[in-house]
Tab-separated table of N, CA and C in Angstrom:
chain	number	residue	atom	x	y	z
A	1	UNK	N	119.430	53.227	114.971
A	1	UNK	CA	118.390	52.821	115.870
A	1	UNK	C	117.122	53.564	115.482
A	2	UNK	N	116.055	52.820	115.263
A	2	UNK	CA	114.788	53.419	114.873
A	2	UNK	C	113.889	53.556	116.084
A	3	UNK	N	113.071	54.559	116.032
A	3	UNK	CA	112.123	54.718	117.124
A	3	UNK	C	110.942	53.789	116.893
A	4	UNK	N	110.236	53.492	117.945
A	4	UNK	CA	109.101	52.573	117.846
A	4	UNK	C	107.988	53.165	117.008
A	5	UNK	N	107.861	54.469	117.032
A	5	UNK	CA	106.795	55.115	116.265
A	5	UNK	C	107.075	55.027	114.772
A	6	UNK	N	108.335	55.059	114.399
A	6	UNK	CA	108.674	55.003	112.984
A	6	UNK	C	108.779	53.572	112.476
A	7	UNK	N	108.948	52.621	113.366
A	7	UNK	CA	109.121	51.238	112.943
A	7	UNK	C	107.848	50.678	112.340
A	8	UNK	N	106.721	51.044	112.870
A	8	UNK	CA	105.465	50.540	112.332
A	8	UNK	C	104.905	51.539	111.334
A	9	UNK	N	104.539	51.055	110.195
A	9	UNK	CA	103.944	51.958	109.208
A	9	UNK	C	102.440	51.999	109.427
A	10	UNK	N	101.918	53.192	109.392
A	10	UNK	CA	100.491	53.385	109.595
A	10	UNK	C	99.884	53.718	108.248
A	11	UNK	N	98.880	52.994	107.869
A	11	UNK	CA	98.241	53.237	106.586
A	11	UNK	C	97.181	54.309	106.751
A	12	UNK	N	97.200	55.262	105.847
A	12	UNK	CA	96.201	56.321	105.861
A	12	UNK	C	94.896	55.776	105.297
A	13	UNK	N	93.777	56.199	105.834
A	13	UNK	CA	92.502	55.731	105.291
A	13	UNK	C	92.309	56.257	103.873
A	14	UNK	N	91.730	55.442	103.046
A	14	UNK	CA	91.495	55.828	101.661
A	14	UNK	C	90.329	56.802	101.593
A	15	UNK	N	90.553	57.933	100.973
A	15	UNK	CA	89.506	58.937	100.834
A	15	UNK	C	88.799	58.745	99.500
A	16	UNK	N	87.524	58.942	99.524
A	16	UNK	CA	86.774	58.866	98.271
A	16	UNK	C	86.721	60.257	97.668
A	17	UNK	N	86.928	60.316	96.375
A	17	UNK	CA	86.982	61.602	95.703
A	17	UNK	C	85.741	61.882	94.868
A	18	UNK	N	84.709	61.075	95.011
A	18	UNK	CA	83.519	61.327	94.214
A	18	UNK	C	82.557	62.296	94.897
A	19	UNK	N	82.742	62.598	96.172
A	19	UNK	CA	81.933	63.604	96.856
A	19	UNK	C	82.772	64.872	97.002
A	20	UNK	N	82.492	65.853	96.170
A	20	UNK	CA	83.240	67.103	96.191
A	20	UNK	C	82.381	68.154	96.874
A	21	UNK	N	82.936	68.762	97.911
A	21	UNK	CA	82.233	69.810	98.634
A	21	UNK	C	82.939	71.139	98.358
A	22	UNK	N	82.215	72.092	97.832
A	22	UNK	CA	82.781	73.406	97.547
A	22	UNK	C	82.461	74.331	98.714
A	23	UNK	N	83.433	74.538	99.549
A	23	UNK	CA	83.256	75.406	100.699
A	23	UNK	C	83.796	76.780	100.328
A	24	UNK	N	83.014	77.800	100.543
A	24	UNK	CA	83.361	79.182	100.211
A	24	UNK	C	83.672	79.354	98.728
A	25	UNK	N	83.082	78.559	97.885
A	25	UNK	CA	83.310	78.677	96.451
A	25	UNK	C	82.149	79.425	95.814
A	26	UNK	N	82.466	80.202	94.815
A	26	UNK	CA	81.426	80.948	94.104
A	26	UNK	C	80.948	80.112	92.931
A	27	UNK	N	79.649	80.011	92.798
A	27	UNK	CA	79.125	79.282	91.645
A	27	UNK	C	78.768	80.234	90.511
A	28	UNK	N	78.670	81.545	90.824
A	28	UNK	CA	78.460	82.527	89.764
A	28	UNK	C	79.815	83.120	89.377
A	29	UNK	N	79.856	83.807	88.277
A	29	UNK	CA	81.102	84.403	87.813
A	29	UNK	C	81.489	85.605	88.648
A	30	UNK	N	82.746	86.017	88.589
A	30	UNK	CA	83.171	87.199	89.341
A	30	UNK	C	82.547	88.462	88.763
A	31	UNK	N	82.383	89.466	89.620
A	31	UNK	CA	81.808	90.731	89.192
A	31	UNK	C	82.830	91.520	88.384
A	32	UNK	N	82.345	92.245	87.386
A	32	UNK	CA	83.216	93.115	86.597
A	32	UNK	C	83.416	94.412	87.369
A	33	UNK	N	84.659	94.845	87.487
A	33	UNK	CA	84.942	96.109	88.166
A	33	UNK	C	86.190	96.727	87.555
A	34	UNK	N	86.305	98.022	87.725
A	34	UNK	CA	87.475	98.730	87.200
A	34	UNK	C	88.687	98.441	88.089
A	35	UNK	N	89.840	98.881	87.621
A	35	UNK	CA	91.056	98.675	88.402
A	35	UNK	C	91.022	99.405	89.733
A	36	UNK	N	90.493	100.649	89.727
A	36	UNK	CA	90.397	101.409	90.981
A	36	UNK	C	89.445	100.745	91.960
A	37	UNK	N	88.309	100.239	91.445
A	37	UNK	CA	87.358	99.542	92.320
A	37	UNK	C	87.980	98.282	92.894
A	38	UNK	N	88.752	97.578	92.075
A	38	UNK	CA	89.411	96.350	92.538
A	38	UNK	C	90.426	96.672	93.635
A	39	UNK	N	91.246	97.710	93.421
A	39	UNK	CA	92.235	98.078	94.439
A	39	UNK	C	91.571	98.580	95.714
A	40	UNK	N	90.473	99.336	95.563
A	40	UNK	CA	89.762	99.822	96.749
A	40	UNK	C	89.183	98.658	97.545
A	41	UNK	N	88.601	97.701	96.853
A	41	UNK	CA	88.034	96.537	97.542
A	41	UNK	C	89.134	95.706	98.201
A	42	UNK	N	90.252	95.552	97.496
A	42	UNK	CA	91.379	94.809	98.045
A	42	UNK	C	91.897	95.474	99.315
A	43	UNK	N	92.046	96.819	99.285
A	43	UNK	CA	92.523	97.548	100.452
A	43	UNK	C	91.559	97.436	101.627
A	44	UNK	N	90.254	97.446	101.325
A	44	UNK	CA	89.264	97.342	102.394
A	44	UNK	C	89.312	95.976	103.057
A	45	UNK	N	89.682	94.961	102.300
A	45	UNK	CA	89.702	93.616	102.854
A	45	UNK	C	90.997	93.301	103.596
A	46	UNK	N	91.997	94.135	103.437
A	46	UNK	CA	93.235	93.930	104.194
A	46	UNK	C	93.038	94.324	105.650
A	47	UNK	N	93.886	93.822	106.489
A	47	UNK	CA	93.847	94.235	107.887
A	47	UNK	C	94.314	95.677	107.998
A	48	UNK	N	93.868	96.352	109.027
A	48	UNK	CA	94.240	97.754	109.223
A	48	UNK	C	95.748	97.902	109.423
A	49	UNK	N	96.414	96.880	109.936
A	49	UNK	CA	97.853	96.979	110.160
A	49	UNK	C	98.629	96.961	108.857
A	50	UNK	N	98.015	96.515	107.772
A	50	UNK	CA	98.699	96.527	106.486
A	50	UNK	C	98.591	97.878	105.796
A	51	UNK	N	97.767	98.775	106.294
A	51	UNK	CA	97.614	100.106	105.720
A	51	UNK	C	98.674	101.001	106.354
A	52	UNK	N	99.743	101.278	105.608
A	52	UNK	CA	100.872	102.000	106.199
A	52	UNK	C	100.524	103.440	106.547
A	53	UNK	N	99.688	104.090	105.745
A	53	UNK	CA	99.309	105.472	106.062
A	53	UNK	C	98.529	105.518	107.370
A	54	UNK	N	97.575	104.623	107.528
A	54	UNK	CA	96.771	104.566	108.760
A	54	UNK	C	97.656	104.269	109.965
A	55	UNK	N	98.508	103.270	109.819
A	55	UNK	CA	99.342	102.845	110.947
A	55	UNK	C	100.292	103.960	111.381
A	56	UNK	N	100.954	104.609	110.418
A	56	UNK	CA	101.930	105.639	110.772
A	56	UNK	C	101.274	106.917	111.263
A	57	UNK	N	100.126	107.282	110.715
A	57	UNK	CA	99.444	108.484	111.194
A	57	UNK	C	98.936	108.278	112.618
A	58	UNK	N	98.378	107.107	112.898
A	58	UNK	CA	97.787	106.857	114.217
A	58	UNK	C	98.822	106.635	115.314
A	59	UNK	N	100.000	106.134	114.977
A	59	UNK	CA	100.968	105.817	116.036
A	59	UNK	C	101.738	107.043	116.515
A	60	UNK	N	101.722	108.118	115.735
A	60	UNK	CA	102.485	109.295	116.122
A	60	UNK	C	101.648	110.252	116.961
A	61	UNK	N	102.317	111.143	117.651
A	61	UNK	CA	101.639	112.009	118.621
A	61	UNK	C	100.918	113.176	117.947
A	62	UNK	N	100.257	113.981	118.770
A	62	UNK	CA	99.451	115.091	118.258
A	62	UNK	C	100.301	116.189	117.622
A	63	UNK	N	101.564	116.322	118.015
A	63	UNK	CA	102.431	117.315	117.374
A	63	UNK	C	102.646	116.972	115.901
A	64	UNK	N	102.880	115.690	115.627
A	64	UNK	CA	103.044	115.260	114.240
A	64	UNK	C	101.742	115.456	113.467
A	65	UNK	N	100.621	115.095	114.084
A	65	UNK	CA	99.330	115.267	113.414
A	65	UNK	C	99.056	116.740	113.136
A	66	UNK	N	99.472	117.615	114.045
A	66	UNK	CA	99.320	119.054	113.831
A	66	UNK	C	100.088	119.502	112.588
A	67	UNK	N	101.326	119.025	112.456
A	67	UNK	CA	102.145	119.397	111.300
A	67	UNK	C	101.524	118.868	110.007
A	68	UNK	N	101.071	117.621	110.024
A	68	UNK	CA	100.478	117.019	108.827
A	68	UNK	C	99.208	117.760	108.425
A	69	UNK	N	98.333	118.030	109.380
A	69	UNK	CA	97.069	118.702	109.055
A	69	UNK	C	97.297	120.159	108.651
A	70	UNK	N	98.309	120.813	109.226
A	70	UNK	CA	98.632	122.179	108.814
A	70	UNK	C	99.124	122.199	107.373
A	71	UNK	N	99.972	121.251	107.027
A	71	UNK	CA	100.448	121.161	105.647
A	71	UNK	C	99.300	120.829	104.697
A	72	UNK	N	98.401	119.967	105.126
A	72	UNK	CA	97.232	119.643	104.297
A	72	UNK	C	96.339	120.862	104.117
A	73	UNK	N	96.221	121.689	105.138
A	73	UNK	CA	95.441	122.927	105.017
A	73	UNK	C	96.100	123.917	104.065
A	74	UNK	N	97.401	123.852	103.925
A	74	UNK	CA	98.067	124.698	102.931
A	74	UNK	C	97.768	124.209	101.525
A	75	UNK	N	97.641	122.883	101.356
A	75	UNK	CA	97.293	122.337	100.036
A	75	UNK	C	95.850	122.670	99.669
A	76	UNK	N	94.943	122.476	100.601
A	76	UNK	CA	93.510	122.771	100.426
A	76	UNK	C	93.058	123.569	101.645
A	77	UNK	N	92.971	124.891	101.527
A	77	UNK	CA	92.632	125.714	102.699
A	77	UNK	C	91.298	125.331	103.339
A	78	UNK	N	91.270	125.419	104.643
A	78	UNK	CA	90.113	125.131	105.515
A	78	UNK	C	89.557	123.723	105.348
A	79	UNK	N	90.436	122.760	105.086
A	79	UNK	CA	90.002	121.360	105.015
A	79	UNK	C	89.893	120.732	106.397
A	80	UNK	N	90.742	121.178	107.313
A	80	UNK	CA	90.785	120.606	108.654
A	80	UNK	C	90.602	121.709	109.691
A	81	UNK	N	89.970	121.343	110.797
A	81	UNK	CA	89.741	122.273	111.905
A	81	UNK	C	90.727	121.965	113.028
A	82	UNK	N	91.034	122.942	113.881
A	82	UNK	CA	91.980	122.693	114.985
A	82	UNK	C	91.524	121.585	115.936
A	83	UNK	N	90.225	121.413	116.129
A	83	UNK	CA	89.767	120.368	117.058
A	83	UNK	C	89.900	118.958	116.482
A	84	UNK	N	90.285	118.828	115.218
A	84	UNK	CA	90.462	117.508	114.600
A	84	UNK	C	91.894	116.997	114.702
A	85	UNK	N	92.747	117.706	115.404
A	85	UNK	CA	94.163	117.346	115.449
A	85	UNK	C	94.400	115.983	116.093
A	86	UNK	N	93.724	115.620	117.133
A	86	UNK	CA	93.972	114.346	117.802
A	86	UNK	C	93.196	113.168	117.240
A	87	UNK	N	92.436	113.368	116.185
A	87	UNK	CA	91.564	112.311	115.648
A	87	UNK	C	92.381	111.259	114.899
A	88	UNK	N	91.917	110.003	114.910
A	88	UNK	CA	92.614	108.953	114.160
A	88	UNK	C	92.351	109.072	112.657
A	89	UNK	N	93.135	108.354	111.886
A	89	UNK	CA	93.055	108.382	110.419
A	89	UNK	C	91.675	107.964	109.921
A	90	UNK	N	91.043	107.014	110.608
A	90	UNK	CA	89.740	106.503	110.177
A	90	UNK	C	88.631	107.537	110.324
A	91	UNK	N	88.848	108.563	111.120
A	91	UNK	CA	87.838	109.588	111.363
A	91	UNK	C	87.540	110.397	110.102
A	92	UNK	N	88.544	110.603	109.263
A	92	UNK	CA	88.412	111.473	108.096
A	92	UNK	C	87.839	110.705	106.906
A	93	UNK	N	87.115	111.434	106.044
A	93	UNK	CA	86.592	110.799	104.831
A	93	UNK	C	87.715	110.698	103.791
A	94	UNK	N	87.415	110.015	102.698
A	94	UNK	CA	88.441	109.640	101.727
A	94	UNK	C	89.176	110.842	101.133
A	95	UNK	N	88.480	111.909	100.794
A	95	UNK	CA	89.152	113.061	100.173
A	95	UNK	C	90.137	113.712	101.138
A	96	UNK	N	89.775	113.790	102.406
A	96	UNK	CA	90.693	114.377	103.383
A	96	UNK	C	91.820	113.409	103.729
A	97	UNK	N	91.557	112.104	103.674
A	97	UNK	CA	92.645	111.134	103.880
A	97	UNK	C	93.683	111.253	102.766
A	98	UNK	N	93.222	111.523	101.538
A	98	UNK	CA	94.174	111.728	100.438
A	98	UNK	C	95.054	112.950	100.696
A	99	UNK	N	94.476	114.007	101.250
A	99	UNK	CA	95.277	115.184	101.608
A	99	UNK	C	96.298	114.849	102.694
A	100	UNK	N	95.888	114.040	103.663
A	100	UNK	CA	96.808	113.620	104.729
A	100	UNK	C	97.964	112.818	104.136
A	101	UNK	N	97.652	111.915	103.215
A	101	UNK	CA	98.693	111.095	102.586
A	101	UNK	C	99.646	111.969	101.775
A	102	UNK	N	99.105	112.942	101.034
A	102	UNK	CA	99.965	113.860	100.273
A	102	UNK	C	100.883	114.636	101.210
A	103	UNK	N	100.350	115.064	102.346
A	103	UNK	CA	101.154	115.814	103.316
A	103	UNK	C	102.248	114.940	103.922
A	104	UNK	N	101.911	113.709	104.279
A	104	UNK	CA	102.925	112.815	104.853
A	104	UNK	C	103.998	112.485	103.817
A	105	UNK	N	103.615	112.339	102.546
A	105	UNK	CA	104.608	112.105	101.498
A	105	UNK	C	105.529	113.310	101.336
A	106	UNK	N	104.980	114.504	101.469
A	106	UNK	CA	105.799	115.720	101.392
A	106	UNK	C	106.794	115.768	102.553
A	107	UNK	N	106.343	115.424	103.747
A	107	UNK	CA	107.237	115.398	104.912
A	107	UNK	C	108.317	114.334	104.729
A	108	UNK	N	107.955	113.202	104.159
A	108	UNK	CA	108.933	112.150	103.883
A	108	UNK	C	109.986	112.643	102.900
A	109	UNK	N	109.556	113.398	101.903
A	109	UNK	CA	110.497	113.951	100.928
A	109	UNK	C	111.449	114.932	101.605
A	110	UNK	N	110.955	115.703	102.552
A	110	UNK	CA	111.823	116.621	103.287
A	110	UNK	C	112.904	115.854	104.032
A	111	UNK	N	112.549	114.703	104.570
A	111	UNK	CA	113.524	113.897	105.296
A	111	UNK	C	114.671	113.452	104.413
A	112	UNK	N	114.401	113.256	103.122
A	112	UNK	CA	115.461	112.871	102.193
A	112	UNK	C	116.333	114.067	101.819
A	113	UNK	N	115.779	115.271	101.897
A	113	UNK	CA	116.531	116.467	101.517
A	113	UNK	C	117.443	116.959	102.633
A	114	UNK	N	117.075	116.695	103.867
A	114	UNK	CA	117.820	117.208	105.016
A	114	UNK	C	118.709	116.123	105.613
A	115	UNK	N	119.784	116.533	106.294
A	115	UNK	CA	120.592	115.530	106.992
A	115	UNK	C	119.825	114.947	108.175
A	116	UNK	N	120.349	113.901	108.720
A	116	UNK	CA	119.653	113.215	109.810
A	116	UNK	C	119.532	114.096	111.054
A	117	UNK	N	120.531	114.929	111.299
A	117	UNK	CA	120.528	115.727	112.523
A	117	UNK	C	121.359	116.979	112.303
A	118	UNK	N	120.953	118.071	112.942
A	118	UNK	CA	121.717	119.318	112.905
A	118	UNK	C	122.416	119.507	114.245
A	119	UNK	N	123.601	120.034	114.196
A	119	UNK	CA	124.333	120.327	115.423
A	119	UNK	C	123.823	121.632	116.021
A	120	UNK	N	123.777	121.698	117.342
A	120	UNK	CA	123.348	122.941	117.990
A	120	UNK	C	124.399	124.030	117.826
A	121	UNK	N	125.608	123.647	117.472
A	121	UNK	CA	126.690	124.614	117.284
A	121	UNK	C	126.580	125.336	115.945
A	122	UNK	N	125.639	124.928	115.104
A	122	UNK	CA	125.426	125.624	113.835
A	122	UNK	C	124.777	126.987	114.033
A	123	UNK	N	124.398	127.320	115.266
A	123	UNK	CA	123.818	128.644	115.516
A	123	UNK	C	124.877	129.739	115.417
A	124	UNK	N	126.161	129.366	115.514
A	124	UNK	CA	127.248	130.337	115.390
A	124	UNK	C	127.616	130.476	113.924
A	125	UNK	N	127.680	131.718	113.456
A	125	UNK	CA	127.997	131.982	112.058
A	125	UNK	C	129.458	132.370	111.908
A	126	UNK	N	130.048	131.978	110.795
A	126	UNK	CA	131.427	132.379	110.501
A	126	UNK	C	131.430	133.830	110.049
A	127	UNK	N	132.413	134.591	110.532
A	127	UNK	CA	132.473	136.014	110.170
A	127	UNK	C	133.393	136.248	109.019
């Protein structure tokens, strides 16, 4: 049993292809840029939610930010001040954001070295 809508064939209007409209098309050639410039521009054009460092730094609490900034200060002394602990990732300039990323990568590496959880009973030592 066919439906009434499918029983009748509807002809699509014929489109003319001699009028070409270039919407958002570049008529000049692309700009020459280095690989780093290309990646930087690409990252800037992505949504902020696609930036994993930004998303993970901003979603965690001030205790985590304290640990990250303290570790970054160990890498480069006096890079961060105590009053900057609650600031979002976008607040910092690029060189300090790189330090934050290095610190978060170091913390991630620690997570691979340690077990998921320690028992509180490990405080007792064998004699």
